XYZ file of N, CA and C in Angstrom:
699
model
N 21.582 46.208 14.013
C 21.407 44.925 14.919
C 22.663 44.513 15.898
N 22.411 44.152 16.948
C 23.473 43.962 18.147
C 23.996 42.969 17.859
N 25.231 42.626 18.731
C 25.925 41.451 18.313
C 25.422 40.386 19.168
N 24.795 40.533 20.220
C 23.976 39.542 21.106
C 22.765 39.136 19.947
N 22.246 39.775 19.346
C 21.007 39.509 18.512
C 21.522 38.574 17.352
N 22.528 38.889 16.952
C 23.130 38.473 16.055
C 23.751 36.753 16.267
N 24.077 36.928 17.546
C 24.562 35.390 18.029
C 23.009 34.546 18.302
N 22.094 35.082 18.987
C 20.866 34.105 18.832
C 20.400 34.071 17.759
N 20.384 34.831 16.625
C 19.607 34.778 14.938
C 20.242 33.301 14.603
N 21.956 33.686 14.729
C 22.566 32.254 14.058
C 22.467 31.235 14.630
N 22.376 30.996 16.427
C 22.230 29.893 16.577
C 20.666 29.270 16.376
N 19.817 30.018 16.061
C 18.568 29.807 15.905
C 18.584 28.846 14.498
N 19.011 29.460 13.581
C 18.897 29.320 11.959
C 19.579 27.863 11.928
N 20.729 27.775 12.606
C 21.729 26.309 12.632
C 20.598 25.088 13.283
N 20.012 25.552 14.217
C 19.142 24.517 14.860
C 17.490 24.361 13.950
N 17.525 25.386 13.492
C 15.876 25.192 12.504
C 16.444 24.433 11.415
N 17.760 24.511 10.725
C 18.304 23.585 9.539
C 18.600 22.427 10.014
N 19.142 22.121 10.959
C 19.323 20.499 11.689
C 17.815 20.027 11.778
N 16.939 21.025 12.256
C 15.753 20.085 12.443
C 15.073 19.625 11.422
N 15.291 20.546 10.277
C 14.678 20.486 9.028
C 15.153 19.524 8.454
N 16.691 18.954 8.254
C 17.338 18.039 7.882
C 16.923 16.536 8.393
N 16.436 16.859 9.648
C 16.000 15.232 10.366
C 14.525 15.018 9.984
N 13.718 16.119 9.894
C 12.551 15.728 9.132
C 12.673 15.077 7.983
N 13.200 15.711 6.808
C 13.311 15.145 5.820
C 13.946 13.577 5.808
N 14.687 13.309 6.450
C 15.473 11.824 6.514
C 14.009 11.160 7.113
N 13.569 11.452 8.133
C 12.025 10.434 8.803
C 11.210 10.434 7.757
N 11.049 11.432 7.021
C 9.991 10.888 6.067
C 10.250 9.925 4.798
N 11.874 9.871 4.759
C 11.809 8.524 3.642
C 12.196 7.285 4.149
N 11.614 6.687 4.971
C 11.819 4.909 5.346
C 12.406 4.484 4.343
N 13.359 3.388 4.675
C 13.826 2.328 3.525
C 12.956 1.070 3.305
N 11.887 1.080 4.083
C 11.238 -0.192 4.218
C 9.608 0.298 4.496
N 9.117 -0.344 4.000
C 7.550 -0.225 3.995
C 6.639 -1.360 4.097
N 6.156 -1.987 5.233
C 5.573 -3.224 5.403
C 3.799 -3.061 5.428
N 3.336 -4.139 5.334
C 1.661 -3.859 5.587
C 1.135 -5.433 5.576
N 0.445 -5.619 6.281
C -0.519 -6.882 6.276
C -1.490 -6.875 5.163
N -1.500 -7.976 4.234
C -2.384 -7.433 3.285
C -3.261 -8.701 3.089
N -4.879 -8.908 2.758
C -5.340 -9.868 2.779
C -5.459 -10.529 1.553
N -5.203 -11.874 1.428
C -4.776 -12.321 -0.022
C -5.998 -13.644 0.246
N -6.947 -13.427 -1.050
C -7.652 -14.329 -1.585
C -7.100 -15.746 -2.547
N -6.930 -16.834 -1.505
C -6.092 -17.514 -2.358
C -7.252 -18.596 -3.071
N -7.432 -18.835 -4.384
C -8.488 -19.746 -5.115
C -7.393 -21.058 -5.338
N -7.811 -21.979 -4.541
C -7.118 -23.307 -4.444
C -7.586 -24.152 -5.335
N -6.637 -25.220 -6.444
C -6.964 -26.315 -7.010
C -6.872 -27.373 -6.459
N -7.396 -28.521 -5.664
C -7.388 -29.197 -5.099
C -7.595 -30.668 -5.716
N -7.143 -31.857 -5.194
C -7.553 -33.213 -5.988
C -8.864 -33.258 -6.015
N -9.530 -32.808 -4.687
C -10.960 -33.218 -4.526
C -11.721 -31.894 -5.277
N -11.231 -30.733 -5.934
C -11.964 -29.665 -6.055
C -11.440 -28.442 -5.693
N -12.219 -27.394 -5.974
C -11.737 -26.098 -5.928
C -11.998 -25.455 -4.960
N -11.486 -24.534 -3.950
C -11.753 -24.527 -2.722
C -10.942 -22.889 -2.512
N -11.352 -22.400 -1.803
C -11.081 -20.521 -1.377
C -10.827 -20.262 0.080
N -9.789 -19.158 0.248
C -9.651 -19.020 1.537
C -8.905 -17.648 1.453
N -9.163 -16.726 2.604
C -8.728 -15.409 2.430
C -7.239 -15.590 3.657
N -6.213 -15.254 3.799
C -5.473 -15.311 4.966
C -4.874 -13.793 4.673
N -4.440 -12.979 5.975
C -3.863 -12.229 6.164
C -2.087 -12.494 5.910
N -1.370 -11.818 4.685
C -0.110 -12.164 4.532
C 0.929 -11.133 4.991
N 1.831 -11.351 5.780
C 3.154 -10.388 6.142
C 4.514 -10.961 5.524
N 5.110 -10.105 5.110
C 5.932 -10.212 4.506
C 7.362 -9.372 5.069
N 8.486 -10.055 5.708
C 9.223 -9.357 6.524
C 10.652 -9.439 5.805
N 11.596 -8.339 6.176
C 13.004 -8.629 5.717
C 13.746 -8.261 6.418
N 15.345 -8.989 6.263
C 16.508 -9.056 7.008
C 17.835 -8.799 6.290
N 18.343 -7.933 6.262
C 19.446 -7.755 5.492
C 20.459 -8.802 5.827
N 20.958 -9.319 4.825
C 21.890 -10.692 4.809
C 22.925 -10.408 3.712
N 23.937 -9.839 3.980
C 25.413 -9.821 3.015
C 25.076 -8.725 2.022
N 24.712 -9.148 0.735
C 24.635 -8.254 -0.469
C 22.994 -8.288 -0.691
N 22.075 -9.146 -0.172
C 20.846 -9.346 -0.029
C 19.785 -9.091 0.882
N 18.834 -9.803 0.880
C 17.892 -9.931 1.779
C 17.226 -11.284 2.313
N 16.939 -11.637 3.461
C 16.109 -12.851 4.010
C 14.841 -12.376 4.015
N 13.864 -13.151 3.044
C 12.735 -12.636 3.083
C 11.758 -13.585 3.989
N 10.958 -13.204 4.403
C 10.341 -14.147 5.043
C 8.602 -14.030 5.310
N 7.672 -15.211 4.510
C 6.453 -14.719 4.471
C 5.455 -15.397 5.532
N 4.659 -14.866 6.156
C 3.669 -15.479 7.460
C 2.497 -15.732 7.034
N 1.537 -16.396 6.915
C 0.310 -16.458 7.049
C -0.497 -16.837 8.372
N -1.505 -15.462 8.342
C -2.023 -15.475 9.675
C -3.313 -16.396 9.709
N -3.500 -16.770 8.634
C -5.013 -17.772 8.650
C -4.488 -19.021 7.828
N -5.308 -20.261 7.791
C -4.500 -21.424 7.418
C -5.739 -21.331 5.947
N -5.095 -21.981 5.022
C -5.792 -22.047 3.765
C -5.837 -23.478 3.140
N -6.781 -23.612 2.591
C -7.734 -24.802 1.734
C -7.840 -25.968 2.911
N -7.773 -26.991 2.687
C -8.217 -28.110 4.014
C -8.011 -29.793 3.115
N -7.599 -30.238 3.840
C -7.761 -31.666 3.513
C -9.037 -32.668 4.141
N -9.396 -33.665 3.032
C -10.807 -34.450 3.717
C -10.073 -35.593 4.604
N -8.800 -35.813 4.849
C -8.429 -36.759 5.778
C -6.890 -35.846 6.483
N -6.962 -36.697 7.670
C -6.191 -36.153 8.523
C -4.586 -36.445 7.962
N -3.665 -35.093 8.099
C -2.483 -35.179 7.806
C -1.236 -34.971 8.795
N -0.689 -36.204 8.815
C 0.254 -36.747 9.954
C 1.363 -35.737 10.079
N 2.144 -35.688 11.226
C 2.937 -34.796 11.060
C 4.171 -35.209 10.158
N 4.501 -34.031 9.631
C 5.218 -33.869 8.225
C 4.928 -34.319 7.210
N 3.630 -34.607 6.945
C 3.197 -35.084 5.572
C 2.862 -34.056 4.694
N 2.743 -32.743 5.282
C 2.430 -31.188 4.065
C 3.651 -30.587 4.252
N 4.094 -30.288 3.444
C 5.349 -29.112 2.566
C 5.180 -28.408 1.708
N 5.188 -26.972 2.133
C 4.414 -25.476 1.564
C 5.764 -25.206 1.097
N 5.364 -24.308 0.119
C 6.247 -23.494 -0.777
C 5.595 -22.117 -1.609
N 6.343 -21.578 -2.037
C 5.106 -19.975 -2.722
C 6.189 -19.383 -3.552
N 5.806 -18.440 -4.187
C 6.612 -17.336 -4.781
C 6.227 -15.814 -4.361
N 6.903 -15.066 -4.435
C 6.873 -13.573 -4.176
C 7.216 -12.906 -5.476
N 6.411 -12.399 -5.783
C 6.241 -11.463 -6.782
C 6.887 -10.184 -6.714
N 8.178 -9.721 -7.691
C 8.976 -8.303 -7.351
C 7.985 -7.381 -8.369
N 7.943 -6.131 -8.078
C 7.696 -4.890 -8.571
C 8.370 -3.766 -8.585
N 8.057 -2.712 -9.142
C 8.595 -1.605 -8.892
C 10.086 -1.532 -9.847
N 11.145 -1.218 -8.989
C 12.317 -0.914 -9.910
C 12.856 -2.249 -10.400
N 12.324 -3.579 -9.832
C 13.082 -4.713 -10.066
C 11.455 -5.902 -10.619
N 12.278 -6.627 -11.242
C 10.922 -7.659 -11.752
C 11.508 -9.201 -11.515
N 10.538 -10.258 -11.806
C 10.342 -11.236 -11.328
C 10.177 -12.225 -10.029
N 10.711 -13.212 -9.635
C 10.074 -13.734 -8.428
C 11.097 -14.230 -7.666
N 10.666 -14.234 -6.289
C 11.687 -15.053 -5.197
C 11.028 -16.061 -4.756
N 11.687 -17.255 -4.763
C 11.171 -18.827 -4.313
C 11.137 -18.737 -2.700
N 9.956 -18.957 -2.405
C 10.296 -18.955 -0.552
C 9.734 -20.564 -0.153
N 10.089 -21.329 0.684
C 9.595 -22.543 1.219
C 9.739 -22.424 2.900
N 9.145 -23.359 3.359
C 9.399 -23.614 5.003
C 9.555 -25.007 5.148
N 9.239 -25.406 6.440
C 9.302 -26.684 7.123
C 7.940 -27.492 7.082
N 8.221 -28.815 7.147
C 6.955 -29.273 6.884
C 5.953 -29.149 8.336
N 4.651 -29.626 8.502
C 3.853 -29.678 9.442
C 4.536 -30.130 10.836
N 4.518 -29.594 12.015
C 5.174 -30.109 13.193
C 3.965 -30.952 13.884
N 2.822 -31.011 13.433
C 2.182 -31.446 14.189
C 0.897 -31.834 13.313
N 0.073 -33.053 13.682
C -1.147 -33.552 12.641
C -2.327 -32.557 12.543
N -2.577 -32.498 11.312
C -3.624 -31.503 10.989
C -4.888 -32.408 10.878
N -6.066 -32.303 11.917
C -7.388 -32.797 11.375
C -8.002 -32.586 10.223
N -8.934 -33.718 9.778
C -9.271 -33.833 8.365
C -10.449 -32.430 8.444
N -10.390 -31.774 7.471
C -11.377 -30.799 7.022
C -11.390 -29.655 7.878
N -10.329 -29.258 8.533
C -9.571 -27.914 8.745
C -8.958 -27.313 8.394
N -8.578 -25.652 8.276
C -7.623 -25.022 7.598
C -6.403 -25.245 7.727
N -5.411 -25.603 6.553
C -4.341 -25.993 6.698
C -3.198 -24.636 7.168
N -2.709 -24.337 8.515
C -1.798 -23.691 8.676
C -0.271 -23.779 8.201
N -0.131 -22.885 7.410
C 0.937 -22.834 6.887
C 2.124 -22.157 7.613
N 3.001 -22.945 7.618
C 4.587 -22.252 8.673
C 5.146 -21.004 7.776
N 5.982 -20.377 8.518
C 6.814 -19.316 7.629
C 7.502 -19.917 6.689
N 7.518 -19.126 5.471
C 8.315 -19.516 4.538
C 9.389 -18.157 4.240
N 10.562 -18.880 3.699
C 11.580 -17.940 3.438
C 12.447 -18.202 2.522
N 13.111 -17.213 1.775
C 13.998 -17.393 0.693
C 14.744 -15.955 0.715
N 15.842 -16.034 -0.126
C 16.969 -14.980 -0.219
C 16.488 -14.510 -1.464
N 16.591 -13.037 -1.482
C 16.303 -11.911 -2.449
C 17.892 -11.006 -2.630
N 18.354 -11.131 -3.945
C 19.400 -10.451 -4.727
C 19.196 -9.228 -5.317
N 19.026 -7.691 -4.611
C 18.712 -6.830 -5.771
C 19.699 -6.917 -6.734
N 19.117 -6.615 -7.979
C 19.507 -6.511 -9.421
C 19.234 -5.099 -10.336
N 18.546 -4.549 -9.380
C 17.906 -3.027 -9.562
C 18.500 -2.165 -8.386
N 18.721 -0.756 -8.698
C 18.503 -0.148 -7.586
C 17.201 0.848 -7.642
N 16.579 0.755 -6.646
C 15.521 1.987 -6.482
C 14.428 1.006 -5.387
N 13.103 1.545 -5.137
C 12.080 0.882 -4.805
C 11.556 -0.395 -5.634
N 11.814 -1.593 -4.548
C 10.933 -2.862 -4.851
C 10.087 -3.002 -4.186
N 8.804 -3.812 -5.004
C 7.301 -3.887 -4.082
C 7.665 -5.856 -4.038
N 7.183 -6.277 -3.276
C 7.172 -7.716 -2.906
C 5.632 -8.262 -2.249
N 4.976 -9.191 -3.214
C 3.406 -9.307 -3.334
C 3.344 -10.881 -3.075
N 2.334 -11.253 -2.506
C 2.093 -12.615 -2.623
C 1.856 -13.370 -3.785
N 2.551 -14.598 -3.949
C 2.219 -15.042 -5.571
C 1.679 -16.079 -5.187
N 1.990 -17.459 -5.932
C 1.499 -18.664 -5.621
C 1.503 -19.540 -4.460
N 0.891 -20.047 -4.068
C 1.010 -21.109 -2.951
C 0.842 -22.574 -3.548
N 1.869 -23.292 -3.110
C 1.871 -24.903 -3.591
C 2.111 -25.613 -2.161
N 1.215 -26.356 -1.894
C 0.952 -27.524 -0.890
C 1.249 -28.955 -1.489
N 1.893 -29.672 -1.212
C 2.570 -31.043 -1.381
C 2.157 -31.957 -0.136
N 1.054 -32.608 -0.247
C 0.609 -33.694 0.743
C 0.245 -34.804 0.249
N 0.426 -36.068 1.007
C 0.177 -37.585 0.611
C 0.320 -37.884 -1.038
N 1.429 -37.631 -1.757
C 1.731 -37.621 -3.307
C 0.826 -36.493 -4.006
N -0.104 -35.709 -3.303
C -1.015 -34.701 -3.866
C -0.282 -33.071 -4.278
N -0.829 -32.479 -5.097
C -0.372 -31.037 -5.177
C -1.557 -30.399 -5.180
N -1.587 -29.334 -4.171
C -2.373 -27.938 -4.188
C -1.999 -26.981 -4.409
N -2.484 -26.495 -5.496
C -2.056 -24.782 -5.926
C -3.109 -23.824 -5.733
N -2.608 -22.955 -4.976
C -3.508 -21.617 -4.767
C -3.030 -20.455 -5.209
N -4.122 -19.536 -6.082
C -3.521 -18.817 -6.688
C -4.093 -17.393 -6.247
N -3.713 -16.475 -5.756
C -4.301 -15.343 -5.310
C -5.208 -14.640 -6.566
N -6.601 -14.249 -5.870
C -7.472 -13.991 -7.090
C -7.971 -12.703 -6.597
N -7.527 -12.262 -5.767
C -7.843 -10.545 -5.607
C -7.029 -9.521 -6.015
N -6.016 -9.787 -6.755
C -4.911 -9.085 -7.134
C -4.215 -7.978 -6.049
N -3.873 -8.547 -4.628
C -3.634 -8.274 -3.840
C -2.432 -7.141 -3.913
N -2.364 -6.055 -2.932
C -1.474 -5.119 -3.216
C -0.251 -5.495 -2.286
N 1.113 -4.930 -2.461
C 2.395 -5.344 -2.007
C 1.970 -5.581 -0.652
N 3.104 -6.631 0.062
C 3.195 -6.767 1.624
C 4.122 -6.001 2.061
N 5.187 -5.828 1.228
C 6.548 -4.799 1.774
C 7.473 -4.118 0.356
N 7.437 -3.092 0.818
C 8.261 -2.010 -0.298
C 9.684 -1.603 0.430
N 10.923 -2.081 -0.401
C 12.069 -1.735 0.158
C 12.912 -0.959 -0.769
N 13.551 -0.227 -0.025
C 14.617 0.789 -1.335
C 15.696 0.123 -1.153
N 16.241 -0.576 -2.308
C 17.595 -1.659 -2.339
C 18.465 -0.614 -3.563
N 19.596 -1.221 -3.170
C 21.002 -0.798 -3.826
C 21.279 -2.330 -4.487
N 21.674 -2.266 -6.235
C 22.117 -3.286 -6.715
C 23.561 -3.615 -6.543
N 23.972 -4.921 -6.315
C 25.379 -5.021 -6.248
C 26.156 -4.766 -7.566
N 27.340 -4.742 -7.807
C 28.251 -4.155 -8.545
C 28.148 -5.504 -9.684
N 28.043 -5.437 -10.671
C 27.789 -6.558 -11.752
C 26.522 -6.986 -12.061
N 25.762 -6.656 -11.279
C 24.325 -6.931 -11.587
C 23.715 -6.593 -12.778
N 22.894 -7.748 -13.405
C 21.972 -7.576 -14.522
C 20.593 -6.862 -14.687
N 19.732 -7.629 -15.344
C 18.728 -7.334 -15.464
C 17.704 -8.402 -14.330
N 16.291 -8.941 -14.663
C 15.588 -9.480 -13.663
C 16.162 -10.372 -12.634
N 15.536 -11.064 -11.871
C 15.956 -11.445 -10.601
C 15.230 -12.704 -10.350
N 15.402 -13.556 -9.902
C 14.872 -14.685 -9.001
C 15.679 -14.976 -7.716
N 14.824 -15.453 -6.706
C 15.588 -15.261 -5.384
C 15.936 -17.135 -5.176
N 16.835 -17.253 -4.361
C 16.964 -18.709 -4.244
C 16.373 -19.166 -2.685
N 15.804 -20.478 -2.386
C 15.150 -20.596 -1.456
C 16.453 -20.835 -0.461
N 15.999 -20.503 1.013
C 16.599 -20.774 2.510
C 15.859 -21.904 2.935
N 16.153 -22.531 4.239
C 15.630 -23.146 5.131
C 14.519 -22.718 5.916
N 13.481 -22.859 5.949
C 12.353 -22.084 6.934
C 13.047 -22.126 8.496
N 13.852 -22.667 8.968
C 14.282 -22.891 10.284
C 15.298 -22.132 10.608
N 15.941 -21.233 9.572
C 16.934 -20.153 9.680
C 16.101 -18.890 10.126
N 16.506 -18.526 11.704
C 16.253 -17.267 12.323
C 16.844 -16.141 11.537
N 18.080 -16.094 11.057
C 18.856 -14.547 10.495
C 19.320 -14.252 11.911
N 19.343 -14.601 13.058
C 19.514 -13.886 14.270
C 21.009 -12.976 14.112
N 21.011 -11.798 14.652
C 21.874 -10.936 14.784
C 22.212 -10.115 13.551
N 21.473 -10.221 12.646
C 21.134 -9.630 11.367
C 20.172 -8.217 11.627
N 20.570 -6.939 10.967
C 19.834 -5.965 11.282
C 18.353 -5.937 10.513
N 17.301 -5.845 11.344
C 15.820 -6.098 10.477
C 15.887 -4.924 9.263
N 15.075 -5.135 8.455
C 14.762 -3.823 7.532
C 13.510 -3.350 7.844
N 12.946 -3.578 8.531
C 11.179 -3.507 8.662
C 11.313 -1.659 8.993
N 9.684 -1.301 8.720
C 9.850 0.130 8.934
C 10.331 0.760 10.410
N 10.121 -0.099 11.585
C 10.343 0.617 12.830
C 11.860 0.950 12.970
N 12.559 -0.198 12.606
C 14.299 -0.269 12.571
C 14.802 0.648 11.297
N 14.175 0.987 10.568
C 14.342 2.077 9.917
C 14.427 3.235 10.187
N 13.422 3.836 11.187
C 12.896 5.057 11.508
C 14.024 5.287 12.546
N 14.387 3.985 13.388
C 14.882 4.468 14.607
C 16.704 4.853 13.823
N 17.079 4.296 12.851
C 18.111 4.370 12.490
C 18.370 5.879 11.710
N 17.091 6.301 11.010
C 17.197 7.531 10.514
C 17.184 8.607 11.573
N 16.073 8.289 12.437
C 16.314 9.208 13.739
C 17.592 9.240 14.465
N 18.307 8.226 14.651
C 19.770 8.534 14.912
C 20.628 9.467 14.204
N 20.482 9.269 12.839
C 21.150 9.725 11.812
C 20.721 11.369 12.049
N 19.614 11.827 12.308
C 18.735 13.094 12.425
C 19.410 13.917 13.566
N 19.715 12.809 14.486
C 19.955 13.397 15.675
C 21.599 14.403 15.785
N 22.265 13.031 14.789
C 23.687 13.385 14.584
C 23.583 14.830 13.798
N 22.588 14.972 12.836
C 22.876 16.297 11.941
C 22.318 17.098 13.150
N 21.429 17.098 14.000
C 21.134 18.085 15.079
C 22.613 18.610 15.628
N 23.234 17.534 16.150
C 24.199 17.843 16.991
C 24.936 18.400 16.105
N 24.977 18.291 15.204
C 26.360 18.703 13.980
C 26.081 20.260 14.070
N 24.684 20.577 13.876
C 24.015 22.392 13.277
C 24.367 22.813 14.615
N 24.145 22.502 15.941
C 24.214 23.172 17.193
C 25.935 23.375 17.414
N 26.676 21.986 16.929
C 28.278 22.320 17.300
C 28.437 23.480 16.225
N 28.072 23.758 15.190
C 28.608 24.501 14.202
C 28.052 25.926 14.746
N 27.029 26.240 15.414
C 26.379 27.607 15.782
C 27.633 27.882 16.851
N 27.708 26.909 17.711
C 28.888 27.388 19.032
C 29.878 27.715 18.640
N 30.613 27.174 17.236
C 31.806 27.627 16.738
C 31.537 28.915 16.057
N 30.636 29.354 15.707
C 30.722 30.629 14.986
C 30.212 31.696 16.124
N 29.641 31.381 17.285
C 29.786 32.703 18.137
C 30.937 32.641 18.958
N 31.639 31.475 19.335
C 33.048 31.865 19.875
C 33.832 32.333 18.874
N 33.892 32.034 17.440
C 34.507 32.650 16.598
C 34.284 34.169 16.638
N 33.250 34.522 16.621
C 32.712 36.077 16.506
C 33.490 36.804 17.567
N 33.301 35.838 18.819
C 33.673 36.661 20.301
C 35.076 36.868 20.185
N 35.923 35.593 19.568
C 37.355 35.899 19.292
C 37.903 37.012 18.398
N 37.019 37.356 17.266
C 37.348 38.640 16.556
C 36.899 39.685 17.261
N 35.912 39.908 17.970
C 35.964 41.175 18.904
C 36.749 41.701 19.639
N 37.453 40.313 20.513
C 38.613 40.792 21.265
C 39.558 41.363 20.307
């Protein structure tokens, strides 16, 4: 095998190894999110009602934990009378699964506008904080929704055993113990300036890391080529 052929083969092998490393990294995202239809069965002061709402749960890294935001794409339940501005206060729990267990409590602001009678109640985004107590893949699934209005309480329970809306690959902090329960945060906190941990952002970060691996492989091949040239001289 000629020296020139050896040079080309060395460079090709380094390039292929770098590409393979990048592909492996891209195949393992740190977060997977999905919009899931949740069939809420609601117990209201005037009887039972049901409604299906697509639920989206997003996460943003915040210190040693994550800020979770639960979004409702359709209204749930309804009221026989108009609910004035600020009359309705929602809250919910998000169930943990996988490597961790327990629930995260989320809450949000009261309705910013009046809700007409006998129309679906639009729920504002609910948010809370999750701090990992275990290391591994953790799932987040919509749990019980509670609506308080005009001195009454409506409880809505998922009746279709929904699948998780979010999966995170997390690392527990030092000194963490068993099960977990999240603490609530104001629904008006936007978490601006913090890195989002959704799938697209993870893919971008991993792609950048893969590119770094690729450049390192190419640099290694160039160093080997120059070294061999120096030895021949």
